Every structure is written in structure tokens, then in C-alpha cells.
Amino acid sequence: MPHISKADPTKDDIRLLYETVRIAHQAKLEGSHPFGALLADKDGNILLEQGNAYEEGGPAMHAEAALMFKAGKLYTPQFLSECTLYSSAEPCVMCTGAMYWTNVRRLVFGISEAQLLDLTGSDEQNPTFALPSHKVLSHGQKDIEIVGPVTDEKLISAILADHKSFWNK
């Protein structure tokens, strides 16, 4: 049975989540959905960044999945097992699966899937699942650490800013 542990964010986690906010904002400026993700090594060095690419690749081009596809081509599963996926919002079922299959063993996210659903409502461009990443991962075979959603109010406000001005325009 896999072990899914929950942990509190470190100062480095918060710093890197702010980077996902920057990436999400850039995605929004480019006409895409305001989501950002990055992959960091075990020392907190950013290896890859990815904004949502909805306008480029359609509804399945979520930031996290696109990032994991790139990471899976560039790095070995052994290397990725020591990396962390950072995401401005909790990854959906598809993105959580991409993380699982590429062998990333640590996930840090800002707002939860439930918080995102509150923002997007019934917007047809983001039919959010009500299925948290820890539930998805609990059905796998790997030990994975999850950090999130965060409680840092300043960070949450930064994440929500682009979403509030984007959905249901």
C-alpha cells in the first residue's frame, strides 16, 4: 500500500510557489488559463517551468501535464523521484497521473481543487473534478509527499488574483 504523507511548506516551498504565480500570470497575459507549474530538484533549483497552454494545445494542455511530459523526456525516473512538482493550484486527475507516471514523488500546491472550483464555477473551459490529488495518489503504488493547500494568506491572494479576473468573464 502506498504511503501518502502530508507536510507543511518550507520557506523554499513558499518561494517556489510564488514562482508558479509568476508563470501563471504570464500564461494569462498570453491568453491562456492562469495556471503555472515548475519542476525543482532536491536542492530547490528550478529545472523546468510551464504555464497553461490551453490556447496552444487545447483543453488537455494543463501546465502540470505539459511540464511532466517534458520532464519525462529529459530526466530518468530515478532522478525525478527526488524532484518536486510545484503548482499554483492542485493538479487535476490527469496532471496528478502525469506526475505519478513520470515518478515525481513530491507535490507542493497553492490552492486546492475545491478552492479552484469555487472560482471557476461552471465555466466550460475548466470542468473541475471534485477529486483531490491525495485521493488519486492513494490508489497508486508509490510513496509520495503532498504539501498543500497552503495557508499563507498573501500567497493565496496572489494565486487568486489572476483567477478572479479570468473566469466567467
PDB file of C-alpha atoms in Angstrom:
ATOM      1  CA  MET A   1       0.000   0.000   0.000  1.00  0.00           C
ATOM      2  CA  PRO A   2       1.426   3.438  -0.887  1.00  0.00           C
ATOM      3  CA  HIS A   3       2.241   5.979   1.766  1.00  0.00           C
ATOM      4  CA  ILE A   4       0.823   9.422   1.028  1.00  0.00           C
ATOM      5  CA  SER A   5       2.153  11.860   3.596  1.00  0.00           C
ATOM      6  CA  LYS A   6       1.070  15.443   4.135  1.00  0.00           C
ATOM      7  CA  ALA A   7       3.568  18.055   5.263  1.00  0.00           C
ATOM      8  CA  ASP A   8       3.761  21.777   5.918  1.00  0.00           C
ATOM      9  CA  PRO A   9       5.508  24.014   3.370  1.00  0.00           C
ATOM     10  CA  THR A  10       9.064  25.168   3.925  1.00  0.00           C
ATOM     11  CA  LYS A  11      10.288  28.707   3.186  1.00  0.00           C
ATOM     12  CA  ASP A  12      11.753  27.340  -0.041  1.00  0.00           C
ATOM     13  CA  ASP A  13       8.361  25.831  -0.948  1.00  0.00           C
ATOM     14  CA  ILE A  14       6.696  29.227  -0.493  1.00  0.00           C
ATOM     15  CA  ARG A  15       9.392  30.920  -2.603  1.00  0.00           C
ATOM     16  CA  LEU A  16       8.881  28.422  -5.414  1.00  0.00           C
ATOM     17  CA  LEU A  17       5.090  28.697  -5.233  1.00  0.00           C
ATOM     18  CA  TYR A  18       5.466  32.438  -5.821  1.00  0.00           C
ATOM     19  CA  GLU A  19       7.352  31.492  -8.982  1.00  0.00           C
ATOM     20  CA  THR A  20       4.305  29.479 -10.103  1.00  0.00           C
ATOM     21  CA  VAL A  21       2.213  32.624  -9.585  1.00  0.00           C
ATOM     22  CA  ARG A  22       4.581  34.496 -11.926  1.00  0.00           C
ATOM     23  CA  ILE A  23       4.313  31.690 -14.503  1.00  0.00           C
ATOM     24  CA  ALA A  24       0.504  31.620 -14.212  1.00  0.00           C
ATOM     25  CA  HIS A  25       0.321  35.384 -14.689  1.00  0.00           C
ATOM     26  CA  GLN A  26       2.448  35.128 -17.821  1.00  0.00           C
ATOM     27  CA  ALA A  27       0.171  32.372 -19.162  1.00  0.00           C
ATOM     28  CA  LYS A  28      -2.818  34.668 -18.610  1.00  0.00           C
ATOM     29  CA  LEU A  29      -1.076  37.548 -20.401  1.00  0.00           C
ATOM     30  CA  GLU A  30      -0.501  35.195 -23.335  1.00  0.00           C
ATOM     31  CA  GLY A  31      -4.235  34.417 -23.497  1.00  0.00           C
ATOM     32  CA  SER A  32      -4.244  31.112 -21.665  1.00  0.00           C
ATOM     33  CA  HIS A  33      -5.676  29.933 -18.365  1.00  0.00           C
ATOM     34  CA  PRO A  34      -3.856  31.332 -15.295  1.00  0.00           C
ATOM     35  CA  PHE A  35      -2.044  28.208 -14.091  1.00  0.00           C
ATOM     36  CA  GLY A  36       1.663  27.791 -13.524  1.00  0.00           C
ATOM     37  CA  ALA A  37       3.885  24.872 -12.626  1.00  0.00           C
ATOM     38  CA  LEU A  38       7.564  24.181 -12.221  1.00  0.00           C
ATOM     39  CA  LEU A  39       9.843  21.263 -11.503  1.00  0.00           C
ATOM     40  CA  ALA A  40      12.599  21.689  -8.920  1.00  0.00           C
ATOM     41  CA  ASP A  41      15.427  19.360  -7.990  1.00  0.00           C
ATOM     42  CA  LYS A  42      16.076  18.180  -4.437  1.00  0.00           C
ATOM     43  CA  ASP A  43      18.052  21.375  -3.711  1.00  0.00           C
ATOM     44  CA  GLY A  44      15.249  23.684  -4.857  1.00  0.00           C
ATOM     45  CA  ASN A  45      16.810  24.596  -8.199  1.00  0.00           C
ATOM     46  CA  ILE A  46      14.235  25.220 -10.916  1.00  0.00           C
ATOM     47  CA  LEU A  47      14.691  22.729 -13.758  1.00  0.00           C
ATOM     48  CA  LEU A  48      11.620  23.466 -15.903  1.00  0.00           C
ATOM     49  CA  GLU A  49       8.717  25.938 -15.953  1.00  0.00           C
ATOM     50  CA  GLN A  50       5.358  25.663 -17.691  1.00  0.00           C
ATOM     51  CA  GLY A  51       2.275  27.808 -17.927  1.00  0.00           C
ATOM     52  CA  ASN A  52      -1.080  26.522 -19.049  1.00  0.00           C
ATOM     53  CA  ALA A  53      -1.093  26.151 -22.833  1.00  0.00           C
ATOM     54  CA  TYR A  54      -4.851  25.986 -23.483  1.00  0.00           C
ATOM     55  CA  GLU A  55      -4.711  28.357 -26.431  1.00  0.00           C
ATOM     56  CA  GLU A  56      -1.830  26.395 -27.954  1.00  0.00           C
ATOM     57  CA  GLY A  57      -2.861  22.809 -27.313  1.00  0.00           C
ATOM     58  CA  GLY A  58      -6.480  22.711 -26.231  1.00  0.00           C
ATOM     59  CA  PRO A  59      -8.212  21.694 -23.045  1.00  0.00           C
ATOM     60  CA  ALA A  60      -5.769  18.922 -22.086  1.00  0.00           C
ATOM     61  CA  MET A  61      -2.705  21.192 -22.173  1.00  0.00           C
ATOM     62  CA  HIS A  62      -2.637  21.849 -18.451  1.00  0.00           C
ATOM     63  CA  ALA A  63       0.579  23.337 -17.083  1.00  0.00           C
ATOM     64  CA  GLU A  64       1.393  20.340 -14.894  1.00  0.00           C
ATOM     65  CA  ALA A  65       0.775  17.654 -17.536  1.00  0.00           C
ATOM     66  CA  ALA A  66       2.764  19.556 -20.185  1.00  0.00           C
ATOM     67  CA  LEU A  67       5.583  20.012 -17.668  1.00  0.00           C
ATOM     68  CA  MET A  68       5.608  16.319 -16.761  1.00  0.00           C
ATOM     69  CA  PHE A  69       5.686  15.306 -20.445  1.00  0.00           C
ATOM     70  CA  LYS A  70       8.808  17.457 -20.893  1.00  0.00           C
ATOM     71  CA  ALA A  71      10.397  16.178 -17.685  1.00  0.00           C
ATOM     72  CA  GLY A  72       9.788  12.556 -18.647  1.00  0.00           C
ATOM     73  CA  LYS A  73      11.749  13.091 -21.861  1.00  0.00           C
ATOM     74  CA  LEU A  74      14.646  14.928 -20.225  1.00  0.00           C
ATOM     75  CA  TYR A  75      15.241  13.061 -16.963  1.00  0.00           C
ATOM     76  CA  THR A  76      15.340   9.498 -15.697  1.00  0.00           C
ATOM     77  CA  PRO A  77      12.616   8.184 -13.375  1.00  0.00           C
ATOM     78  CA  GLN A  78      15.288   7.758 -10.679  1.00  0.00           C
ATOM     79  CA  PHE A  79      16.284  11.440 -10.910  1.00  0.00           C
ATOM     80  CA  LEU A  80      12.651  12.569 -10.975  1.00  0.00           C
ATOM     81  CA  SER A  81      11.899  10.587  -7.811  1.00  0.00           C
ATOM     82  CA  GLU A  82      13.903  13.218  -5.900  1.00  0.00           C
ATOM     83  CA  CYS A  83      12.239  16.200  -7.588  1.00  0.00           C
ATOM     84  CA  THR A  84       9.201  18.273  -6.628  1.00  0.00           C
ATOM     85  CA  LEU A  85       6.308  19.420  -8.782  1.00  0.00           C
ATOM     86  CA  TYR A  86       5.159  22.895  -7.722  1.00  0.00           C
ATOM     87  CA  SER A  87       1.786  24.112  -8.931  1.00  0.00           C
ATOM     88  CA  SER A  88      -0.234  27.240  -8.283  1.00  0.00           C
ATOM     89  CA  ALA A  89      -3.362  25.064  -7.989  1.00  0.00           C
ATOM     90  CA  GLU A  90      -3.852  21.447  -7.008  1.00  0.00           C
ATOM     91  CA  PRO A  91      -3.270  19.253 -10.054  1.00  0.00           C
ATOM     92  CA  CYS A  92      -6.331  17.605 -11.572  1.00  0.00           C
ATOM     93  CA  VAL A  93      -6.700  13.861 -12.046  1.00  0.00           C
ATOM     94  CA  MET A  94      -4.880  13.945 -15.404  1.00  0.00           C
ATOM     95  CA  CYS A  95      -1.987  16.059 -14.124  1.00  0.00           C
ATOM     96  CA  THR A  96      -1.658  14.038 -10.929  1.00  0.00           C
ATOM     97  CA  GLY A  97      -1.474  10.929 -13.107  1.00  0.00           C
ATOM     98  CA  ALA A  98       1.250  12.503 -15.250  1.00  0.00           C
ATOM     99  CA  MET A  99       3.224  13.271 -12.092  1.00  0.00           C
ATOM    100  CA  TYR A 100       2.766   9.691 -10.892  1.00  0.00           C
ATOM    101  CA  TRP A 101       3.828   8.139 -14.198  1.00  0.00           C
ATOM    102  CA  THR A 102       6.964  10.281 -14.521  1.00  0.00           C
ATOM    103  CA  ASN A 103       7.890   9.245 -10.958  1.00  0.00           C
ATOM    104  CA  VAL A 104       7.940  12.656  -9.258  1.00  0.00           C
ATOM    105  CA  ARG A 105       7.462  11.830  -5.576  1.00  0.00           C
ATOM    106  CA  ARG A 106       6.723  15.231  -4.047  1.00  0.00           C
ATOM    107  CA  LEU A 107       3.910  17.662  -4.837  1.00  0.00           C
ATOM    108  CA  VAL A 108       3.520  21.211  -3.496  1.00  0.00           C
ATOM    109  CA  PHE A 109       0.482  23.260  -4.491  1.00  0.00           C
ATOM    110  CA  GLY A 110      -1.100  26.575  -3.579  1.00  0.00           C
ATOM    111  CA  ILE A 111      -4.892  26.374  -3.714  1.00  0.00           C
ATOM    112  CA  SER A 112      -6.984  23.207  -3.571  1.00  0.00           C
ATOM    113  CA  GLU A 113      -9.155  21.721  -6.288  1.00  0.00           C
ATOM    114  CA  ALA A 114     -12.187  22.748  -4.177  1.00  0.00           C
ATOM    115  CA  GLN A 115     -10.974  26.367  -3.984  1.00  0.00           C
ATOM    116  CA  LEU A 116     -10.465  26.337  -7.744  1.00  0.00           C
ATOM    117  CA  LEU A 117     -13.982  25.041  -8.335  1.00  0.00           C
ATOM    118  CA  ASP A 118     -15.316  27.936  -6.246  1.00  0.00           C
ATOM    119  CA  LEU A 119     -13.507  30.318  -8.619  1.00  0.00           C
ATOM    120  CA  THR A 120     -14.318  28.707 -11.944  1.00  0.00           C
ATOM    121  CA  GLY A 121     -17.859  27.616 -11.182  1.00  0.00           C
ATOM    122  CA  SER A 122     -19.499  26.155 -14.248  1.00  0.00           C
ATOM    123  CA  ASP A 123     -17.061  27.685 -16.734  1.00  0.00           C
ATOM    124  CA  GLU A 124     -16.991  25.233 -19.646  1.00  0.00           C
ATOM    125  CA  GLN A 125     -13.257  25.769 -20.133  1.00  0.00           C
ATOM    126  CA  ASN A 126     -12.455  24.270 -16.735  1.00  0.00           C
ATOM    127  CA  PRO A 127     -14.870  21.482 -15.756  1.00  0.00           C
ATOM    128  CA  THR A 128     -13.067  20.810 -12.486  1.00  0.00           C
ATOM    129  CA  PHE A 129     -13.126  17.347 -10.908  1.00  0.00           C
ATOM    130  CA  ALA A 130     -14.017  17.145  -7.242  1.00  0.00           C
ATOM    131  CA  LEU A 131     -11.207  14.647  -6.668  1.00  0.00           C
ATOM    132  CA  PRO A 132      -8.198  15.770  -4.622  1.00  0.00           C
ATOM    133  CA  SER A 133      -4.715  14.650  -5.655  1.00  0.00           C
ATOM    134  CA  HIS A 134      -4.146  12.710  -2.425  1.00  0.00           C
ATOM    135  CA  LYS A 135      -7.147  10.500  -3.240  1.00  0.00           C
ATOM    136  CA  VAL A 136      -5.840   9.848  -6.751  1.00  0.00           C
ATOM    137  CA  LEU A 137      -2.358   9.038  -5.465  1.00  0.00           C
ATOM    138  CA  SER A 138      -3.649   6.810  -2.675  1.00  0.00           C
ATOM    139  CA  HIS A 139      -4.664   4.307  -5.361  1.00  0.00           C
ATOM    140  CA  GLY A 140      -1.130   4.060  -6.731  1.00  0.00           C
ATOM    141  CA  GLN A 141       1.878   2.065  -5.607  1.00  0.00           C
ATOM    142  CA  LYS A 142       4.349   4.818  -4.711  1.00  0.00           C
ATOM    143  CA  ASP A 143       5.235   6.735  -1.559  1.00  0.00           C
ATOM    144  CA  ILE A 144       4.521  10.402  -2.241  1.00  0.00           C
ATOM    145  CA  GLU A 145       4.645  13.554  -0.123  1.00  0.00           C
ATOM    146  CA  ILE A 146       1.995  16.229  -0.635  1.00  0.00           C
ATOM    147  CA  VAL A 147       2.243  19.790   0.632  1.00  0.00           C
ATOM    148  CA  GLY A 148      -0.876  21.868   0.149  1.00  0.00           C
ATOM    149  CA  PRO A 149      -3.092  23.662   0.052  1.00  0.00           C
ATOM    150  CA  VAL A 150      -1.067  26.404   1.678  1.00  0.00           C
ATOM    151  CA  THR A 151      -2.441  28.679   4.363  1.00  0.00           C
ATOM    152  CA  ASP A 152      -0.189  31.696   3.668  1.00  0.00           C
ATOM    153  CA  GLU A 153      -2.820  34.414   3.043  1.00  0.00           C
ATOM    154  CA  LYS A 154      -0.513  36.645   0.986  1.00  0.00           C
ATOM    155  CA  LEU A 155       0.375  33.738  -1.319  1.00  0.00           C
ATOM    156  CA  ILE A 156      -3.259  32.649  -1.638  1.00  0.00           C
ATOM    157  CA  SER A 157      -4.244  36.212  -2.577  1.00  0.00           C
ATOM    158  CA  ALA A 158      -1.516  36.290  -5.220  1.00  0.00           C
ATOM    159  CA  ILE A 159      -2.744  32.995  -6.702  1.00  0.00           C
ATOM    160  CA  LEU A 160      -6.393  34.072  -6.665  1.00  0.00           C
ATOM    161  CA  ALA A 161      -5.792  37.486  -8.263  1.00  0.00           C
ATOM    162  CA  ASP A 162      -5.441  36.222 -11.837  1.00  0.00           C
ATOM    163  CA  HIS A 163      -8.232  33.679 -11.435  1.00  0.00           C
ATOM    164  CA  LYS A 164     -10.737  36.236 -10.158  1.00  0.00           C
ATOM    165  CA  SER A 165     -10.233  38.398 -13.216  1.00  0.00           C
ATOM    166  CA  PHE A 166     -10.207  35.488 -15.693  1.00  0.00           C
ATOM    167  CA  TRP A 167     -13.097  33.084 -15.152  1.00  0.00           C
ATOM    168  CA  ASN A 168     -16.678  33.690 -16.242  1.00  0.00           C
ATOM    169  CA  LYS A 169     -15.795  36.970 -17.947  1.00  0.00           C
TER     170      LYS A 169
END
